[in-house]
Short mmCIF file of C-alpha atoms in Angstrom, two decimals:
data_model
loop_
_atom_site.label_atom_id
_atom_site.label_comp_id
_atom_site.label_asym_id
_atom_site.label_seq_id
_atom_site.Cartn_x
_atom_site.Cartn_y
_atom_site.Cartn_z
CA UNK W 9 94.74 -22.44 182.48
CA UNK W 10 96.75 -24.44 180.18
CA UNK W 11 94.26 -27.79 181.77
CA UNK W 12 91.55 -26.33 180.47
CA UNK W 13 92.69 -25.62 177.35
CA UNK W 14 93.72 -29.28 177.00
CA UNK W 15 90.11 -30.21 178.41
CA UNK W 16 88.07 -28.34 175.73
CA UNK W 17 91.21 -29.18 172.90
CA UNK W 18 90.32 -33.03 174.10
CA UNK W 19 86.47 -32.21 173.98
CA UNK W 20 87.00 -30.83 170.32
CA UNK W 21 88.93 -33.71 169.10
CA UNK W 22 85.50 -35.75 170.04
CA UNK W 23 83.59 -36.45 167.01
CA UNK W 24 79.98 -36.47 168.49
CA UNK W 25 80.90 -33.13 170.54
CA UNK W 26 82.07 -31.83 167.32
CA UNK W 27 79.23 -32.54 164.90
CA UNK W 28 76.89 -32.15 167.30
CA UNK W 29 78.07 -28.53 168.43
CA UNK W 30 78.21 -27.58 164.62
CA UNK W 31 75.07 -29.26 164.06
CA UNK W 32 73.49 -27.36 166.88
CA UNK W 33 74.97 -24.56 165.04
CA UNK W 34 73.69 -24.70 161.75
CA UNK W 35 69.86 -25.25 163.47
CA UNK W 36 69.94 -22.40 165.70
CA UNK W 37 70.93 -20.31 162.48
CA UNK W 38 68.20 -21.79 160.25
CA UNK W 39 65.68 -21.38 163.08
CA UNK W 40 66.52 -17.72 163.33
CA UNK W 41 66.28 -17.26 159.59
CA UNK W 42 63.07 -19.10 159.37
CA UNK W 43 61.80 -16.87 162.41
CA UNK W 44 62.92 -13.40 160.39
CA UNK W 45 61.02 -14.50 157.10
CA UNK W 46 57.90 -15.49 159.05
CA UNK W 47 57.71 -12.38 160.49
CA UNK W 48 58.17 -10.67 157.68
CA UNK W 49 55.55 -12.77 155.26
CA UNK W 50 53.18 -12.94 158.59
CA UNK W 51 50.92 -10.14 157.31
CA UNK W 52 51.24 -10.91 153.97
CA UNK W 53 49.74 -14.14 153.80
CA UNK W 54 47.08 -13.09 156.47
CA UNK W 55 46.26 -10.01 153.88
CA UNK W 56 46.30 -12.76 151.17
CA UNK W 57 43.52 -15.16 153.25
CA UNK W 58 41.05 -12.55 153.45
CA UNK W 59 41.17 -10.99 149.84
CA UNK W 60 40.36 -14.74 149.52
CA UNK W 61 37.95 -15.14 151.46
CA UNK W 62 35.83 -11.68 150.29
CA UNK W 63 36.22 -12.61 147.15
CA UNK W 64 34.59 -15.61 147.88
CA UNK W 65 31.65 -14.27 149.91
CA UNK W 66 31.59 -11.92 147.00
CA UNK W 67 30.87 -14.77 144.84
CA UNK W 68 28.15 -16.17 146.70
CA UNK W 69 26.38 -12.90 147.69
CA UNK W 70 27.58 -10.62 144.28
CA UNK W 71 24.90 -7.83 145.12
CA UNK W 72 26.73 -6.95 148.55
CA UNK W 73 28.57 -3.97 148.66
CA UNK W 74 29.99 -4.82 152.18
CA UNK W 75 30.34 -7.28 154.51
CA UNK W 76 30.47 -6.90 158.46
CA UNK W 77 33.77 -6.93 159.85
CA UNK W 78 33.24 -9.70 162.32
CA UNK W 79 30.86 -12.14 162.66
CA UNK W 80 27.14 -11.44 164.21
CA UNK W 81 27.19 -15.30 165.14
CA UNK W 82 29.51 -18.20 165.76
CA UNK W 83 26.79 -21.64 166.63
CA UNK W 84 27.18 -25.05 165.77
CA UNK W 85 30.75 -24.60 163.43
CA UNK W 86 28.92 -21.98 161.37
CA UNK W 87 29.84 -18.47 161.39
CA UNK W 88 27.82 -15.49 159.86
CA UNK W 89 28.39 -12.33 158.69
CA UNK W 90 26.03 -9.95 157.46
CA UNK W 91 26.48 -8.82 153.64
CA UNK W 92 25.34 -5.09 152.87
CA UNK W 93 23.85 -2.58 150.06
CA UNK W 94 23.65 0.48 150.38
CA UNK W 95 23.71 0.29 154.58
CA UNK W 96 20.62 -2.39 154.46
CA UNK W 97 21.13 -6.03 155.21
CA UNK W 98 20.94 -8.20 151.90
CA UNK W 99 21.51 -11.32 153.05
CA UNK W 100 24.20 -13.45 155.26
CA UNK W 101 27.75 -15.08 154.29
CA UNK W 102 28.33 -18.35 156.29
CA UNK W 103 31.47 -19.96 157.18
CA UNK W 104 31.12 -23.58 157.73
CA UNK W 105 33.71 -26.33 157.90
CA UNK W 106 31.95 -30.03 157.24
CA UNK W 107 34.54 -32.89 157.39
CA UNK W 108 34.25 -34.45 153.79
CA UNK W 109 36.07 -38.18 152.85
CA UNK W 110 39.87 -36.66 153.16
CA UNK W 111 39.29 -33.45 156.09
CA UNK W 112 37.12 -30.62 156.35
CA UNK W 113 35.51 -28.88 153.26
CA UNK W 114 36.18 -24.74 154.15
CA UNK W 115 32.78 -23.23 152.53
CA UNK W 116 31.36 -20.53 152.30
CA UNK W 117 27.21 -19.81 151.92
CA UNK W 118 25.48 -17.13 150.79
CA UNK W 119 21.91 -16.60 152.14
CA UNK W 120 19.10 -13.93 150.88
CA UNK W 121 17.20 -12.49 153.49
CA UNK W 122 14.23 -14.98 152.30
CA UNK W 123 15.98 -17.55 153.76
CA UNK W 124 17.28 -19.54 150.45
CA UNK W 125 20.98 -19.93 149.45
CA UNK W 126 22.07 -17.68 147.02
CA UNK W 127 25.62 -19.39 146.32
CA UNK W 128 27.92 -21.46 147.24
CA UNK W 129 31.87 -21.80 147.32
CA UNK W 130 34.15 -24.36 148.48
CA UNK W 131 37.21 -22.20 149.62
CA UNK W 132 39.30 -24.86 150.02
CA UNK W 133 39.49 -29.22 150.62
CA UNK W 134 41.63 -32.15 150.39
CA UNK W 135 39.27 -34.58 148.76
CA UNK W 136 40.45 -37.30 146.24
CA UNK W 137 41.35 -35.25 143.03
CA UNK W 138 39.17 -36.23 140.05
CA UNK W 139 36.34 -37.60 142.43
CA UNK W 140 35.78 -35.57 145.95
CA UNK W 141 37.10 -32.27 144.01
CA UNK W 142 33.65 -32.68 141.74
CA UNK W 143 32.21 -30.84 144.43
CA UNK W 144 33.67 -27.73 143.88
CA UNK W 145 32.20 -27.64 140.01
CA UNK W 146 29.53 -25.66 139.35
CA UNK W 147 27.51 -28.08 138.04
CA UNK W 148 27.39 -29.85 141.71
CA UNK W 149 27.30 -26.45 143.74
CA UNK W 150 24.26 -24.78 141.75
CA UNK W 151 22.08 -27.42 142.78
CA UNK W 152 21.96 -25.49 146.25
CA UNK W 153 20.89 -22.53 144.45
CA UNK W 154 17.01 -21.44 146.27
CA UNK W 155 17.15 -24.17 148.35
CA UNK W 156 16.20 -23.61 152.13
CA UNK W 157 15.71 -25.42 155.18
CA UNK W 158 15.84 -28.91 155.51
CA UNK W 159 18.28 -29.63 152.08
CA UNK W 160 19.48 -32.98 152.23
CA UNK W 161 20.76 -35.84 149.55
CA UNK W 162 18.39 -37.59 147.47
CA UNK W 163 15.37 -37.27 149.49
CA UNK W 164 13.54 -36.35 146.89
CA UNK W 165 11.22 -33.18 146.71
CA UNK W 166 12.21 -29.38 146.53
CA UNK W 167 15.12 -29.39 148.79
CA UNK W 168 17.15 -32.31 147.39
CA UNK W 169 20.79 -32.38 146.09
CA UNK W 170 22.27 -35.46 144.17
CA UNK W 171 25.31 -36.96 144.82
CA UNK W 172 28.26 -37.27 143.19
CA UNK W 173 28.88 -40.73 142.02
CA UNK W 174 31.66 -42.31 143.86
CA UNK W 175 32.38 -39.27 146.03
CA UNK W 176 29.06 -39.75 148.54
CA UNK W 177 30.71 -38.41 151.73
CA UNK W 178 32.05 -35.78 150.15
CA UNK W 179 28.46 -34.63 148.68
CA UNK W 180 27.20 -35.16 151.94
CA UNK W 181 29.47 -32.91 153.91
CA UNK W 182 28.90 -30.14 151.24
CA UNK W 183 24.96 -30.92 152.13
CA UNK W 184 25.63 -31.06 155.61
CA UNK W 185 27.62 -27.41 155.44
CA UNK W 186 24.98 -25.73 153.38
CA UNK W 187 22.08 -27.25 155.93
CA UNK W 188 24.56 -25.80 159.37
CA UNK W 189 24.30 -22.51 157.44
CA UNK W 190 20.44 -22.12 156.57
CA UNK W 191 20.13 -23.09 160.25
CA UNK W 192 22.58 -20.72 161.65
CA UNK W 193 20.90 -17.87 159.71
CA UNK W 194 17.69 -19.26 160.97
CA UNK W 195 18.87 -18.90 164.34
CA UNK W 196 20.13 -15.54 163.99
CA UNK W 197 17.32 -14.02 162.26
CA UNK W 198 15.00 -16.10 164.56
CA UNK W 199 13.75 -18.12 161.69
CA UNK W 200 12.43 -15.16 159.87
CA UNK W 201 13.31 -13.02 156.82
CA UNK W 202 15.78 -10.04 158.15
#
């Protein structure tokens, strides 16, 4: 007995073994603690995405009382949900992740049930601030406003958007979203009014 008290008294008198154990220690600790908290915020921050995210397809669709609780179609990165009135369809909220200049642009597209965008909102991004974030004003986002199939940048005619000077990726991925979501609500309403 008394040899294996001098092993592990030997063992302990090791510097590595030491910090390391008490190292080993203080991270199995933290990890438990950080473990606890994210269980307890897990629900939280999901509850916190999705008033987020209806107030945001409340934004582009304002006249919807209601919007379906999952999606009625998930094609091409675009996913739709319908967006209710008094139990009738109104028009479709589309989910669509483009990737802009610095990562994907998280939008969201609201279509009437003629087939034209009624809004749109850029939920969140990580373009360059003062530049690529230009695309979330107003002034750049109502462009979109009644267009329909076939929007693209400066092509000129009824369904063209300009560009934001110096951020031309970043306009184009917005374009690019709002075009994946007329089509997806094409292809779900089989190119028709619903």
């Amino acid at each position: 007995m008394d040899g294996v008290k001098s092993f592990f008294k030997k063992l302990w008198a090791n510097d590595i073994v030491r910090l390391g154990t008490i190292l080993f220690l203080i991270t199995s600790v933290s990890a438990l603690l950080l473990s606890f908290v994210n269980l307890q915020t897990k629900d939280i921050i999901e509850d916190g995405k999705k008033a987020k995210t209806e107030a945001a397809m409340r934004s582009v669709l304002p006249l919807a009382e209601t919007f379906s609780d999952g999606p009625v179609l998930e094609t091409g990165g675009a996913t739709v949900f319908l967006a209710e009135m008094r139990g009738q369809t109104i028009g479709y909220c589309v989910q669509v992740s483009p990737n802009g200049y610095g990562g994907p642009l998280a939008m969201l597209v609201g279509i009437d049930t003629d087939g034209a965008v009624s809004g749109v909102e850029i939920v969140s991004m990580s373009e360059t601030p003062g530049i690529g974030t230009q695309a979330q004003t107003p002034g750049f986002l109502s462009q979109f406003m009644g267009k329909t199939k076939g929007v693209s940048i400066g092509s000129g005619g009824d369904n063209s958007i300009d560009a934001i000077t110096g951020a031309t990726i970043t306009s184009t991925a917005a374009t690019k979203g709002v075009a994946t979501a007329l089509d997806a609500v094409a292809a779900y309403t089989g190119g028709g009014a619903k």
